Tab-separated table of C-alpha atoms in Angstrom:
chain	number	residue	atom	x	y	z
B	1	MET	CA	174.083	32.391	-67.671
B	2	ASP	CA	172.630	28.941	-67.369
B	3	TRP	CA	168.956	29.808	-66.971
B	4	ALA	CA	168.080	26.121	-67.160
B	5	ARG	CA	170.018	25.562	-63.918
B	6	LEU	CA	168.157	28.372	-62.211
B	7	ASP	CA	164.820	27.024	-63.496
B	8	GLU	CA	165.789	23.532	-62.319
B	9	LEU	CA	166.597	24.892	-58.886
B	10	ARG	CA	163.272	26.748	-58.820
B	11	ASP	CA	161.468	23.504	-59.713
B	12	GLU	CA	163.327	21.623	-56.964
B	13	VAL	CA	162.780	24.080	-54.122
B	14	GLY	CA	159.948	26.372	-55.236
B	15	ALA	CA	159.951	30.043	-56.122
B	16	GLU	CA	159.946	31.333	-52.536
B	17	ALA	CA	162.804	29.090	-51.464
B	18	LEU	CA	164.743	30.082	-54.579
B	19	ASP	CA	164.397	33.722	-53.594
B	20	GLU	CA	165.785	32.827	-50.155
B	21	ILE	CA	168.684	30.922	-51.714
B	22	VAL	CA	169.502	33.858	-53.972
B	23	GLU	CA	169.368	36.257	-51.021
B	24	MET	CA	171.633	33.952	-48.997
B	25	PHE	CA	174.038	33.798	-51.928
B	26	MET	CA	174.049	37.565	-52.171
B	27	ALA	CA	174.714	38.019	-48.454
B	28	GLU	CA	177.558	35.500	-48.339
B	29	ILE	CA	179.174	36.418	-51.598
B	30	GLU	CA	178.935	40.188	-51.372
B	31	GLY	CA	181.252	40.201	-48.378
B	32	LEU	CA	183.754	38.090	-50.271
B	33	ALA	CA	183.453	40.289	-53.369
B	34	THR	CA	184.074	43.359	-51.223
B	35	LYS	CA	187.176	41.707	-49.758
B	36	LEU	CA	188.440	40.767	-53.232
B	37	ARG	CA	187.893	44.316	-54.463
B	38	ALA	CA	189.644	45.962	-51.515
B	39	ARG	CA	192.342	43.657	-50.203
B	40	PRO	CA	192.607	40.172	-51.657
B	41	ASP	CA	194.791	37.861	-49.605
B	42	PRO	CA	197.131	35.807	-51.824
B	43	ALA	CA	197.239	33.119	-49.115
B	44	THR	CA	193.479	32.509	-49.291
B	45	LEU	CA	192.740	33.567	-52.865
B	46	GLY	CA	192.490	30.005	-54.177
B	47	ALA	CA	190.025	29.026	-51.456
B	48	ASP	CA	188.064	32.261	-51.883
B	49	LEU	CA	187.695	31.690	-55.609
B	50	HIS	CA	186.790	28.033	-55.035
B	51	PHE	CA	183.964	29.117	-52.720
B	52	LEU	CA	182.773	31.732	-55.187
B	53	ARG	CA	182.914	29.202	-58.044
B	54	GLY	CA	180.777	26.707	-56.146
B	55	ALA	CA	178.136	29.290	-55.339
B	56	ALA	CA	178.156	30.500	-58.934
B	57	LEU	CA	177.656	26.980	-60.290
B	58	ASN	CA	174.733	26.375	-57.967
B	59	LEU	CA	172.924	29.396	-59.407
B	60	GLY	CA	173.886	28.888	-63.047
B	61	PHE	CA	176.410	31.737	-63.163
B	62	THR	CA	178.556	29.829	-65.640
B	63	PRO	CA	180.699	32.753	-66.858
B	64	LEU	CA	181.600	33.626	-63.272
B	65	ALA	CA	182.322	30.009	-62.376
B	66	GLU	CA	184.652	29.635	-65.366
B	67	ALA	CA	186.547	32.809	-64.479
B	68	CYS	CA	186.847	31.690	-60.854
B	69	GLN	CA	188.156	28.289	-61.897
B	70	ALA	CA	190.922	29.834	-63.988
B	71	GLY	CA	191.856	32.182	-61.144
B	72	GLU	CA	191.710	29.407	-58.582
B	73	LEU	CA	194.151	27.298	-60.571
B	74	LEU	CA	196.609	30.175	-60.870
B	75	ALA	CA	196.340	30.997	-57.171
B	76	ARG	CA	196.894	27.383	-56.146
B	77	GLN	CA	199.980	27.283	-58.373
B	78	GLY	CA	201.456	30.227	-56.482
B	79	GLN	CA	200.587	32.747	-59.174
B	80	ALA	CA	197.989	34.791	-57.289
B	81	ASP	CA	199.430	37.945	-58.820
B	82	GLN	CA	198.398	36.646	-62.265
B	83	VAL	CA	194.727	36.229	-61.342
B	84	ASP	CA	192.437	38.601	-63.234
B	85	LEU	CA	190.419	39.747	-60.243
B	86	ALA	CA	189.029	42.720	-62.137
B	87	GLY	CA	187.674	40.352	-64.779
B	88	ILE	CA	186.235	37.974	-62.189
B	89	LEU	CA	184.532	40.799	-60.342
B	90	ALA	CA	183.203	42.238	-63.605
B	91	ARG	CA	181.648	38.854	-64.396
B	92	TYR	CA	180.199	38.777	-60.882
B	93	ASP	CA	178.583	42.171	-61.462
B	94	GLN	CA	177.310	41.081	-64.900
B	95	CYS	CA	175.773	37.917	-63.461
B	96	LEU	CA	174.030	39.873	-60.717
B	97	GLN	CA	172.670	42.312	-63.291
B	98	ALA	CA	171.463	39.485	-65.549
B	99	LEU	CA	169.821	37.758	-62.581
B	100	ALA	CA	168.033	40.955	-61.551
B	101	GLU	CA	166.757	41.445	-65.108
B	102	HIS	CA	165.692	37.796	-65.344
B	103	ARG	CA	163.845	37.936	-62.031
B	104	SER	CA	162.041	41.174	-62.916
B	105	ALA	CA	160.945	39.745	-66.261
B	106	ALA	CA	159.564	36.576	-64.641
């Protein structure tokens, strides 16, 4: 986790706005994560992972962004079946857990 990025974002927008951004992220991304867990579409997997990567980078979820980038490249090369979705989703869950712990400690 890139806590400096999250702190930078908090400094830019304020603590309340950061909470809103995080909630928006959660709402948008949770639906995508649910789709990826249940029925990923090989035709849109590259775009889905690109979207997830961008959101992850904005919040400092570096491990998730890196995993998404690797998966995105495979998907765009026609190797969607080689994407480690379980690993990506595990990183997503880990980042959410780390964020929750970080926010409760603040």
